[in-house]
Amino acid sequence: MDFSRIKTESGWRQDAREASLSDVYQSVKITRHGSKLRRILAFAGPGYLVAVGYMDPGNWATSLAGGSKFGYALLSVALLSNLMAIVLQSLCARLAIASGRDLAQACRDAFPRSVSVVLWALAEIAIIATDIAEVIGTAIGLNLIFGISLEVGVLVTSLDVFLILYLQRLGFRWVEAFIITLLGVIAVCFGVQIFFADPVWSEVAFGFVPTTEIVKNPEMLYLALGILGATVMPHNLYLHSGIVQTRDFGKTVPEKREALKFATIDSTVALTFALMINAAILILAAAAFNANGHTNVVELGQANALLSPILGLALAPIFFGVALLCCGLNSTVTATLAGQIVMEGFLHIKLKPWVRRVVTRAIAIVPAGIVTIWYGDAGTSELLILTQVVLSLQLSFAVFPLVMFTTSKAKMGALVAPRWLAALAYLIALAIAALNVKLLIDVVSG
């Protein structure tokens, strides 16, 4: 048999070499004979890990700034970003299930080494930007609740790598249970704050309608792209394409089709939940700050201090701090997993699980910690928003390869994206690229 011919016909330059997240690969068994509901529930979990990235502390900064400055107007950006995310995450599941590769492995196997190395470097930059936001958010949360200094809080966040190791030793379902529990806490905290903020719901509904002012106003566009970068995050695309393979869904085309359907349901439901949280942050900022004349609330600490007198609720700062801490913890766990997927997928580095996690965490958290300690308490909000814009600028370098792979019949076979989905995916990719070009022009022209 001509091996080189097989590789050419498969559409990939190289054959797949190893499983994604090999220590938990296909560790969650899928029953073949249970009820449909039971099979759906077996796929529930990865979508919520992905959803974590759509409500991280960096998103808080952009949503607080957008809500306090422009009221409910940027809710439409959160909605559109979330719809984009649903489409792109469905493509991540399609890539993983059809090809047996995560996005990093697919880039390595599809492109020349020079191209894949550049994409790896850009992915690492995106993860570092993500971690800066998460380290800052977690450290501020610890400071708000326990009075721990920002510098000590940064060091405490580095310990989450051991939490991941412990949970994965119990089984990947424990990681998912941990994430989902913290998401529940976040939802309760925001539910209470929204209740006391008493927003004007007619204005909230109108805020979900897009307006051309978002593109015309450079300041609004900057925050809008920050929300986009905080919502459709590059590392989430790598993450989902890896963790969906923790399910042992089978090898046949019908089994893969069912797995794709259930994985898409999981991510869509989870991302809808993420939209509710993101909208809640922006609604809280609009109702509590913009409506009361506080139009420049950008610091998380500043927002926390204002909540109690505005809402008339003494526990409001505690709810805010707890939700922020939960977001930070959740996000650092998922960013560490994404870092592992990126390092292993692009570079094919084989290390013991604990060494691999420490290395991937250090690559991200060391620069994040240095920047955080350097800035201290001052300027953290500007840094948070900047990290989200950096993520938005990096996004195209993950989105275009993802769309290219999943719309290729040679690579996807029977699970290639249908034409309508391919057209929608390319439209999203081009829209993201165009908005980023517009942002760069605005920045350069002052």
Short mmCIF file of C-alpha atoms in Angstrom, two decimals:
data_model
loop_
_atom_site.label_atom_id
_atom_site.label_comp_id
_atom_site.label_asym_id
_atom_site.label_seq_id
_atom_site.Cartn_x
_atom_site.Cartn_y
_atom_site.Cartn_z
CA MET A 1 0.00 0.00 0.00
CA ASP A 2 1.31 3.45 -0.97
CA PHE A 3 1.52 5.31 2.38
CA SER A 4 2.26 8.68 0.77
CA ARG A 5 -0.86 8.32 -1.38
CA ILE A 6 -3.00 7.75 1.72
CA LYS A 7 -1.70 10.94 3.29
CA THR A 8 -2.34 12.94 0.12
CA GLU A 9 -5.89 11.64 -0.23
CA SER A 10 -6.64 12.40 3.43
CA GLY A 11 -6.00 16.10 2.75
CA TRP A 12 -3.35 16.43 5.46
CA ARG A 13 0.38 16.93 4.94
CA GLN A 14 1.04 14.63 7.91
CA ASP A 15 -0.83 11.81 9.61
CA ALA A 16 -2.18 12.35 13.14
CA ARG A 17 0.53 11.36 15.61
CA GLU A 18 -1.04 11.38 19.06
CA ALA A 19 -4.28 11.92 20.91
CA SER A 20 -5.23 15.34 22.22
CA LEU A 21 -4.93 15.57 26.03
CA SER A 22 -3.72 11.96 25.97
CA ASP A 23 -4.05 11.45 29.74
CA VAL A 24 -7.83 12.01 29.57
CA TYR A 25 -8.46 11.10 25.92
CA GLN A 26 -11.75 9.17 25.52
CA SER A 27 -11.89 8.71 29.29
CA VAL A 28 -15.64 9.46 29.44
CA LYS A 29 -17.51 6.44 28.13
CA ILE A 30 -20.64 6.90 26.00
CA THR A 31 -23.34 4.27 26.38
CA ARG A 32 -24.48 2.80 23.08
CA HIS A 33 -27.80 1.42 24.29
CA GLY A 34 -29.12 3.97 26.80
CA SER A 35 -31.85 6.52 26.19
CA LYS A 36 -31.23 9.53 23.97
CA LEU A 37 -31.36 11.85 27.01
CA ARG A 38 -28.71 9.80 28.75
CA ARG A 39 -26.42 10.02 25.72
CA ILE A 40 -26.97 13.77 25.48
CA LEU A 41 -26.05 14.17 29.15
CA ALA A 42 -22.90 12.12 28.60
CA PHE A 43 -21.72 14.85 26.22
CA ALA A 44 -22.67 17.68 28.61
CA GLY A 45 -19.63 19.32 30.18
CA PRO A 46 -17.04 20.46 27.61
CA GLY A 47 -19.33 23.30 26.49
CA TYR A 48 -19.31 24.73 30.02
CA LEU A 49 -15.51 24.68 30.15
CA VAL A 50 -15.57 26.62 26.89
CA ALA A 51 -18.27 28.97 28.23
CA VAL A 52 -15.95 29.94 31.09
CA GLY A 53 -13.74 31.77 28.62
CA TYR A 54 -16.70 33.88 27.56
CA MET A 55 -17.18 35.39 31.01
CA ASP A 56 -13.61 35.79 32.28
CA PRO A 57 -12.37 38.86 34.24
CA GLY A 58 -11.24 40.55 31.03
CA ASN A 59 -14.83 40.44 29.86
CA TRP A 60 -15.86 42.07 33.12
CA ALA A 61 -13.58 45.04 32.43
CA THR A 62 -14.90 45.61 28.91
CA SER A 63 -18.53 45.10 29.95
CA LEU A 64 -18.23 47.40 32.97
CA ALA A 65 -16.57 50.10 30.88
CA GLY A 66 -19.09 49.67 28.06
CA GLY A 67 -22.13 49.63 30.35
CA SER A 68 -21.08 52.63 32.43
CA LYS A 69 -20.06 54.68 29.38
CA PHE A 70 -22.74 53.77 26.82
CA GLY A 71 -25.56 52.24 28.85
CA TYR A 72 -27.21 49.24 27.21
CA ALA A 73 -26.01 50.00 23.65
CA LEU A 74 -23.26 47.37 23.57
CA LEU A 75 -25.61 44.52 24.51
CA SER A 76 -26.02 44.00 20.76
CA VAL A 77 -22.26 43.38 20.51
CA ALA A 78 -22.43 40.79 23.26
CA LEU A 79 -25.30 39.07 21.45
CA LEU A 80 -23.61 39.09 18.02
CA SER A 81 -20.32 37.93 19.54
CA ASN A 82 -22.09 35.08 21.25
CA LEU A 83 -23.80 34.00 18.01
CA MET A 84 -20.40 34.02 16.31
CA ALA A 85 -19.02 31.94 19.16
CA ILE A 86 -21.78 29.34 18.83
CA VAL A 87 -20.97 28.86 15.13
CA LEU A 88 -17.21 28.72 15.65
CA GLN A 89 -17.42 26.32 18.59
CA SER A 90 -19.62 23.99 16.55
CA LEU A 91 -16.83 23.98 13.96
CA CYS A 92 -14.31 23.10 16.68
CA ALA A 93 -16.37 20.05 17.61
CA ARG A 94 -16.69 19.13 13.93
CA LEU A 95 -12.92 19.35 13.41
CA ALA A 96 -12.15 17.19 16.45
CA ILE A 97 -14.78 14.53 15.79
CA ALA A 98 -14.19 14.25 12.04
CA SER A 99 -10.39 14.40 11.95
CA GLY A 100 -9.37 13.20 15.42
CA ARG A 101 -7.26 16.35 15.78
CA ASP A 102 -7.50 19.44 17.93
CA LEU A 103 -6.97 22.79 16.19
CA ALA A 104 -3.28 22.97 17.13
CA GLN A 105 -2.61 19.48 15.78
CA ALA A 106 -4.57 20.30 12.63
CA CYS A 107 -2.44 23.40 12.00
CA ARG A 108 0.73 21.39 12.52
CA ASP A 109 -0.43 18.63 10.16
CA ALA A 110 -1.82 20.96 7.46
CA PHE A 111 0.73 23.77 7.15
CA PRO A 112 4.50 23.96 6.57
CA ARG A 113 6.52 24.05 9.78
CA SER A 114 7.39 27.75 9.32
CA VAL A 115 3.69 28.65 9.25
CA SER A 116 2.71 26.41 12.18
CA VAL A 117 5.52 27.87 14.33
CA VAL A 118 4.20 31.39 13.69
CA LEU A 119 0.66 30.27 14.54
CA TRP A 120 1.97 28.60 17.72
CA ALA A 121 3.69 31.85 18.78
CA LEU A 122 0.49 33.82 18.16
CA ALA A 123 -1.54 31.25 20.12
CA GLU A 124 0.87 31.55 23.04
CA ILE A 125 0.55 35.35 22.96
CA ALA A 126 -3.23 34.95 23.09
CA ILE A 127 -2.97 32.60 26.08
CA ILE A 128 -0.61 35.00 27.87
CA ALA A 129 -3.07 37.85 27.25
CA THR A 130 -5.85 35.62 28.58
CA ASP A 131 -3.86 34.76 31.68
CA ILE A 132 -3.02 38.39 32.40
CA ALA A 133 -6.74 39.12 32.55
CA GLU A 134 -7.46 36.06 34.68
CA VAL A 135 -4.57 36.60 37.09
CA ILE A 136 -5.61 40.22 37.60
CA GLY A 137 -9.26 39.27 38.08
CA THR A 138 -8.52 36.48 40.55
CA ALA A 139 -6.08 38.65 42.51
CA ILE A 140 -8.62 41.50 42.70
CA GLY A 141 -11.30 39.04 43.81
CA LEU A 142 -9.05 37.77 46.61
CA ASN A 143 -8.32 41.36 47.58
CA LEU A 144 -11.99 42.35 47.67
CA ILE A 145 -13.05 39.37 49.79
CA PHE A 146 -10.05 38.65 52.00
CA GLY A 147 -7.95 41.82 51.77
CA ILE A 148 -5.02 39.92 50.22
CA SER A 149 -2.60 42.20 48.37
CA LEU A 150 -2.52 42.07 44.57
CA GLU A 151 1.06 40.74 44.54
CA VAL A 152 0.27 37.85 46.91
CA GLY A 153 -2.94 37.16 45.01
CA VAL A 154 -0.95 36.68 41.81
CA LEU A 155 1.20 34.05 43.51
CA VAL A 156 -1.87 32.28 44.89
CA THR A 157 -3.35 31.95 41.39
CA SER A 158 -0.33 29.90 40.29
CA LEU A 159 -1.44 27.10 42.61
CA ASP A 160 -4.46 26.26 40.46
CA VAL A 161 -2.26 23.94 38.39
CA PHE A 162 -2.24 21.54 41.33
CA LEU A 163 -6.03 21.76 41.55
CA ILE A 164 -6.24 20.65 37.91
CA LEU A 165 -3.87 17.74 38.55
CA TYR A 166 -5.90 16.62 41.55
CA LEU A 167 -9.26 16.86 39.79
CA GLN A 168 -8.04 15.04 36.68
CA ARG A 169 -6.70 12.22 38.83
CA LEU A 170 -10.29 11.78 40.02
CA GLY A 171 -11.53 11.91 36.41
CA PHE A 172 -12.27 14.61 33.83
CA ARG A 173 -15.89 14.69 34.94
CA TRP A 174 -14.66 16.15 38.25
CA VAL A 175 -13.05 19.04 36.38
CA GLU A 176 -16.35 19.68 34.63
CA ALA A 177 -18.31 19.43 37.89
CA PHE A 178 -15.99 21.95 39.54
CA ILE A 179 -16.43 24.42 36.66
CA ILE A 180 -20.22 24.03 36.52
CA THR A 181 -20.54 24.51 40.30
CA LEU A 182 -18.63 27.80 40.17
CA LEU A 183 -20.75 28.90 37.20
CA GLY A 184 -23.83 28.33 39.34
CA VAL A 185 -22.37 30.53 42.10
CA ILE A 186 -21.64 33.28 39.56
CA ALA A 187 -25.22 33.15 38.24
CA VAL A 188 -26.69 33.48 41.75
CA CYS A 189 -24.40 36.42 42.60
CA PHE A 190 -25.41 38.34 39.50
CA GLY A 191 -29.06 37.43 39.89
CA VAL A 192 -29.11 39.10 43.30
CA GLN A 193 -27.30 42.23 42.08
CA ILE A 194 -29.53 42.61 39.00
CA PHE A 195 -32.61 42.33 41.21
CA PHE A 196 -31.50 45.25 43.37
CA ALA A 197 -30.18 47.29 40.40
CA ASP A 198 -33.73 47.24 38.93
CA PRO A 199 -32.83 47.99 35.27
CA VAL A 200 -35.32 49.44 32.79
CA TRP A 201 -36.12 46.25 30.89
CA SER A 202 -37.54 48.03 27.82
CA GLU A 203 -34.16 49.77 27.39
CA VAL A 204 -32.40 46.44 27.95
CA ALA A 205 -34.40 44.88 25.11
CA PHE A 206 -33.63 47.82 22.81
CA GLY A 207 -29.92 47.46 23.66
CA PHE A 208 -29.85 44.10 21.87
CA VAL A 209 -30.65 45.85 18.56
CA PRO A 210 -27.42 46.72 16.64
CA THR A 211 -26.67 50.36 15.77
CA THR A 212 -24.25 51.89 13.25
CA GLU A 213 -22.91 54.20 15.96
CA ILE A 214 -20.82 51.29 17.25
CA VAL A 215 -18.71 51.35 14.07
CA LYS A 216 -18.71 55.14 13.66
CA ASN A 217 -17.62 55.94 17.24
CA PRO A 218 -13.93 54.93 17.69
CA GLU A 219 -14.23 54.72 21.49
CA MET A 220 -17.33 52.55 21.24
CA LEU A 221 -15.67 50.38 18.56
CA TYR A 222 -12.62 49.90 20.80
CA LEU A 223 -14.82 48.62 23.63
CA ALA A 224 -16.91 46.59 21.16
CA LEU A 225 -13.79 44.83 19.89
CA GLY A 226 -12.76 44.29 23.48
CA ILE A 227 -16.09 42.55 24.08
CA LEU A 228 -15.59 40.56 20.87
CA GLY A 229 -12.09 39.51 21.93
CA ALA A 230 -13.34 38.62 25.38
CA THR A 231 -16.20 36.59 23.92
CA VAL A 232 -14.81 34.77 20.89
CA MET A 233 -11.43 34.01 22.47
CA PRO A 234 -8.67 32.32 20.43
CA HIS A 235 -7.64 29.87 23.15
CA ASN A 236 -11.25 28.66 23.44
CA LEU A 237 -11.11 27.34 19.87
CA TYR A 238 -8.07 25.23 20.73
CA LEU A 239 -9.63 24.20 24.04
CA HIS A 240 -12.95 22.91 22.69
CA SER A 241 -11.34 20.96 19.86
CA GLY A 242 -9.30 19.14 22.50
CA ILE A 243 -11.69 18.50 25.37
CA VAL A 244 -14.53 17.23 23.15
CA GLN A 245 -12.24 14.25 22.54
CA THR A 246 -12.50 13.22 26.18
CA ARG A 247 -15.69 11.43 25.04
CA ASP A 248 -15.39 7.88 23.69
CA PHE A 249 -17.94 8.44 20.94
CA GLY A 250 -16.90 5.67 18.54
CA LYS A 251 -15.29 5.46 15.10
CA THR A 252 -18.14 4.99 12.62
CA VAL A 253 -19.67 7.87 10.65
CA PRO A 254 -23.14 7.49 12.30
CA GLU A 255 -21.52 7.54 15.77
CA LYS A 256 -19.52 10.62 14.82
CA ARG A 257 -22.61 12.37 13.46
CA GLU A 258 -24.44 11.73 16.73
CA ALA A 259 -21.41 12.92 18.71
CA LEU A 260 -21.28 16.13 16.64
CA LYS A 261 -24.99 16.77 17.21
CA PHE A 262 -24.77 16.25 20.97
CA ALA A 263 -21.50 18.20 21.32
CA THR A 264 -23.07 21.12 19.42
CA ILE A 265 -26.13 21.03 21.71
CA ASP A 266 -23.81 21.06 24.73
CA SER A 267 -21.78 24.07 23.54
CA THR A 268 -24.85 26.01 22.34
CA VAL A 269 -26.67 25.65 25.67
CA ALA A 270 -23.52 26.51 27.62
CA LEU A 271 -22.78 29.58 25.49
CA THR A 272 -26.36 30.78 25.88
CA PHE A 273 -25.76 30.64 29.61
CA ALA A 274 -22.51 32.58 29.09
CA LEU A 275 -24.44 35.26 27.18
CA MET A 276 -26.79 35.66 30.14
CA ILE A 277 -23.82 36.23 32.46
CA ASN A 278 -22.11 38.66 30.09
CA ALA A 279 -25.33 40.56 29.55
CA ALA A 280 -25.85 40.65 33.32
CA ILE A 281 -22.46 42.33 33.83
CA LEU A 282 -23.23 44.99 31.23
CA ILE A 283 -26.81 45.48 32.46
CA LEU A 284 -25.56 45.86 36.03
CA ALA A 285 -23.04 48.50 34.92
CA ALA A 286 -25.65 50.36 32.88
CA ALA A 287 -28.35 50.28 35.58
CA ALA A 288 -26.12 50.91 38.59
CA PHE A 289 -23.52 53.29 37.13
CA ASN A 290 -24.61 54.90 33.84
CA ALA A 291 -28.12 55.59 35.09
CA ASN A 292 -26.68 57.29 38.20
CA GLY A 293 -24.16 59.49 36.38
CA HIS A 294 -21.09 57.29 36.88
CA THR A 295 -20.03 57.05 33.23
CA ASN A 296 -16.34 56.26 33.66
CA VAL A 297 -16.35 53.18 35.89
CA VAL A 298 -13.55 51.00 34.54
CA GLU A 299 -11.72 49.69 37.61
CA LEU A 300 -13.10 46.47 39.10
CA GLY A 301 -12.27 47.77 42.57
CA GLN A 302 -14.02 51.05 41.82
CA ALA A 303 -17.13 49.21 40.64
CA ASN A 304 -17.10 47.11 43.78
CA ALA A 305 -16.90 50.16 46.06
CA LEU A 306 -19.80 51.92 44.28
CA LEU A 307 -22.21 48.98 44.32
CA SER A 308 -23.15 49.07 47.99
CA PRO A 309 -24.30 52.74 48.20
CA ILE A 310 -25.97 52.64 44.77
CA LEU A 311 -27.86 49.36 45.22
CA GLY A 312 -28.54 49.92 48.92
CA LEU A 313 -27.30 46.40 49.62
CA ALA A 314 -24.45 45.96 52.09
CA LEU A 315 -23.59 42.52 50.71
CA ALA A 316 -23.36 43.74 47.11
CA PRO A 317 -19.55 44.06 47.16
CA ILE A 318 -19.29 40.52 48.57
CA PHE A 319 -21.48 39.12 45.78
CA PHE A 320 -19.38 41.03 43.25
CA GLY A 321 -16.10 39.79 44.72
CA VAL A 322 -17.24 36.17 45.00
CA ALA A 323 -18.45 36.14 41.38
CA LEU A 324 -15.17 37.70 40.23
CA LEU A 325 -13.11 35.17 42.17
CA CYS A 326 -15.13 32.26 40.76
CA CYS A 327 -14.68 33.64 37.24
CA GLY A 328 -10.94 33.97 37.77
CA LEU A 329 -10.55 30.45 39.16
CA ASN A 330 -12.63 28.94 36.37
CA SER A 331 -10.77 30.83 33.67
CA THR A 332 -7.30 29.94 34.91
CA VAL A 333 -8.22 26.24 34.96
CA THR A 334 -9.44 26.30 31.35
CA ALA A 335 -6.57 28.50 30.13
CA THR A 336 -4.09 26.00 31.58
CA LEU A 337 -5.79 23.17 29.68
CA ALA A 338 -5.72 25.29 26.51
CA GLY A 339 -2.02 25.96 27.07
CA GLN A 340 -1.38 22.22 27.24
CA ILE A 341 -3.32 21.62 24.01
CA VAL A 342 -1.42 24.39 22.19
CA MET A 343 2.02 23.27 23.36
CA GLU A 344 1.47 19.57 22.67
CA GLY A 345 -0.41 20.11 19.42
CA PHE A 346 1.97 22.52 17.73
CA LEU A 347 5.29 21.34 19.16
CA HIS A 348 4.57 17.64 19.81
CA ILE A 349 6.34 17.84 23.17
CA LYS A 350 5.97 14.74 25.34
CA LEU A 351 6.27 15.32 29.08
CA LYS A 352 4.90 13.73 32.24
CA PRO A 353 1.44 15.14 33.01
CA TRP A 354 2.53 17.16 36.07
CA VAL A 355 5.65 18.52 34.34
CA ARG A 356 3.63 19.43 31.25
CA ARG A 357 1.04 21.31 33.29
CA VAL A 358 3.65 23.20 35.31
CA VAL A 359 5.53 24.20 32.13
CA THR A 360 2.43 25.31 30.21
CA ARG A 361 1.17 27.23 33.25
CA ALA A 362 4.55 28.90 33.79
CA ILE A 363 4.78 30.04 30.15
CA ALA A 364 1.56 31.96 30.65
CA ILE A 365 1.58 33.03 34.29
CA VAL A 366 5.18 34.29 34.60
CA PRO A 367 4.75 37.17 32.14
CA ALA A 368 1.23 37.70 33.43
CA GLY A 369 2.51 37.95 37.00
CA ILE A 370 5.32 40.33 36.05
CA VAL A 371 2.96 42.69 34.25
CA THR A 372 0.40 42.54 37.05
CA ILE A 373 2.92 43.26 39.80
CA TRP A 374 4.47 46.04 37.70
CA TYR A 375 1.12 47.80 37.23
CA GLY A 376 -0.02 47.21 40.81
CA ASP A 377 -3.48 48.47 41.77
CA ALA A 378 -3.34 51.38 39.35
CA GLY A 379 -4.10 50.93 35.69
CA THR A 380 -5.40 47.37 35.92
CA SER A 381 -8.60 48.22 34.06
CA GLU A 382 -6.77 49.66 31.05
CA LEU A 383 -4.54 46.59 31.01
CA LEU A 384 -7.57 44.28 31.19
CA ILE A 385 -9.27 46.00 28.26
CA LEU A 386 -6.02 46.02 26.27
CA THR A 387 -5.63 42.25 26.74
CA GLN A 388 -9.09 41.72 25.29
CA VAL A 389 -8.30 43.86 22.24
CA VAL A 390 -5.06 41.88 21.79
CA LEU A 391 -7.16 38.71 21.85
CA SER A 392 -9.46 40.15 19.22
CA LEU A 393 -6.47 40.96 16.98
CA GLN A 394 -5.16 37.39 17.41
CA LEU A 395 -8.53 35.85 16.69
CA SER A 396 -8.29 35.73 12.89
CA PHE A 397 -5.15 33.57 13.08
CA ALA A 398 -7.20 30.85 14.77
CA VAL A 399 -10.53 31.39 13.02
CA PHE A 400 -9.33 31.25 9.40
CA PRO A 401 -7.47 27.91 9.79
CA LEU A 402 -10.50 26.47 11.63
CA VAL A 403 -12.88 27.51 8.84
CA MET A 404 -10.48 26.30 6.13
CA PHE A 405 -10.18 22.85 7.71
CA THR A 406 -13.85 22.27 8.44
CA THR A 407 -14.98 23.35 4.96
CA SER A 408 -12.50 21.01 3.25
CA LYS A 409 -14.04 17.77 1.97
CA ALA A 410 -10.58 16.21 1.74
CA LYS A 411 -9.93 16.81 5.44
CA MET A 412 -13.39 16.33 6.93
CA GLY A 413 -14.78 13.59 4.69
CA ALA A 414 -18.45 12.86 5.35
CA LEU A 415 -18.57 15.45 8.15
CA VAL A 416 -17.49 18.42 6.04
CA ALA A 417 -19.43 21.57 6.93
CA PRO A 418 -22.49 22.08 4.68
CA ARG A 419 -22.36 24.99 2.24
CA TRP A 420 -24.64 27.26 4.28
CA LEU A 421 -22.47 26.77 7.37
CA ALA A 422 -19.28 27.27 5.36
CA ALA A 423 -20.64 30.53 3.94
CA LEU A 424 -21.67 31.74 7.41
CA ALA A 425 -18.30 30.77 8.89
CA TYR A 426 -16.35 32.67 6.22
CA LEU A 427 -18.64 35.68 6.70
CA ILE A 428 -17.86 35.66 10.43
CA ALA A 429 -14.13 35.29 9.79
CA LEU A 430 -14.11 38.18 7.31
CA ALA A 431 -16.23 40.37 9.64
CA ILE A 432 -13.77 39.82 12.50
CA ALA A 433 -10.82 40.62 10.23
CA ALA A 434 -12.52 43.77 8.88
CA LEU A 435 -13.32 45.07 12.37
CA ASN A 436 -9.73 44.51 13.45
CA VAL A 437 -8.42 46.41 10.41
CA LYS A 438 -10.81 49.27 11.26
CA LEU A 439 -9.49 49.28 14.83
CA LEU A 440 -5.85 49.41 13.69
CA ILE A 441 -6.63 52.30 11.34
CA ASP A 442 -8.34 54.21 14.17
CA VAL A 443 -5.39 53.59 16.52
CA VAL A 444 -2.75 54.61 13.95
CA SER A 445 -4.68 57.72 12.88
CA GLY A 446 -5.17 58.69 16.54
#
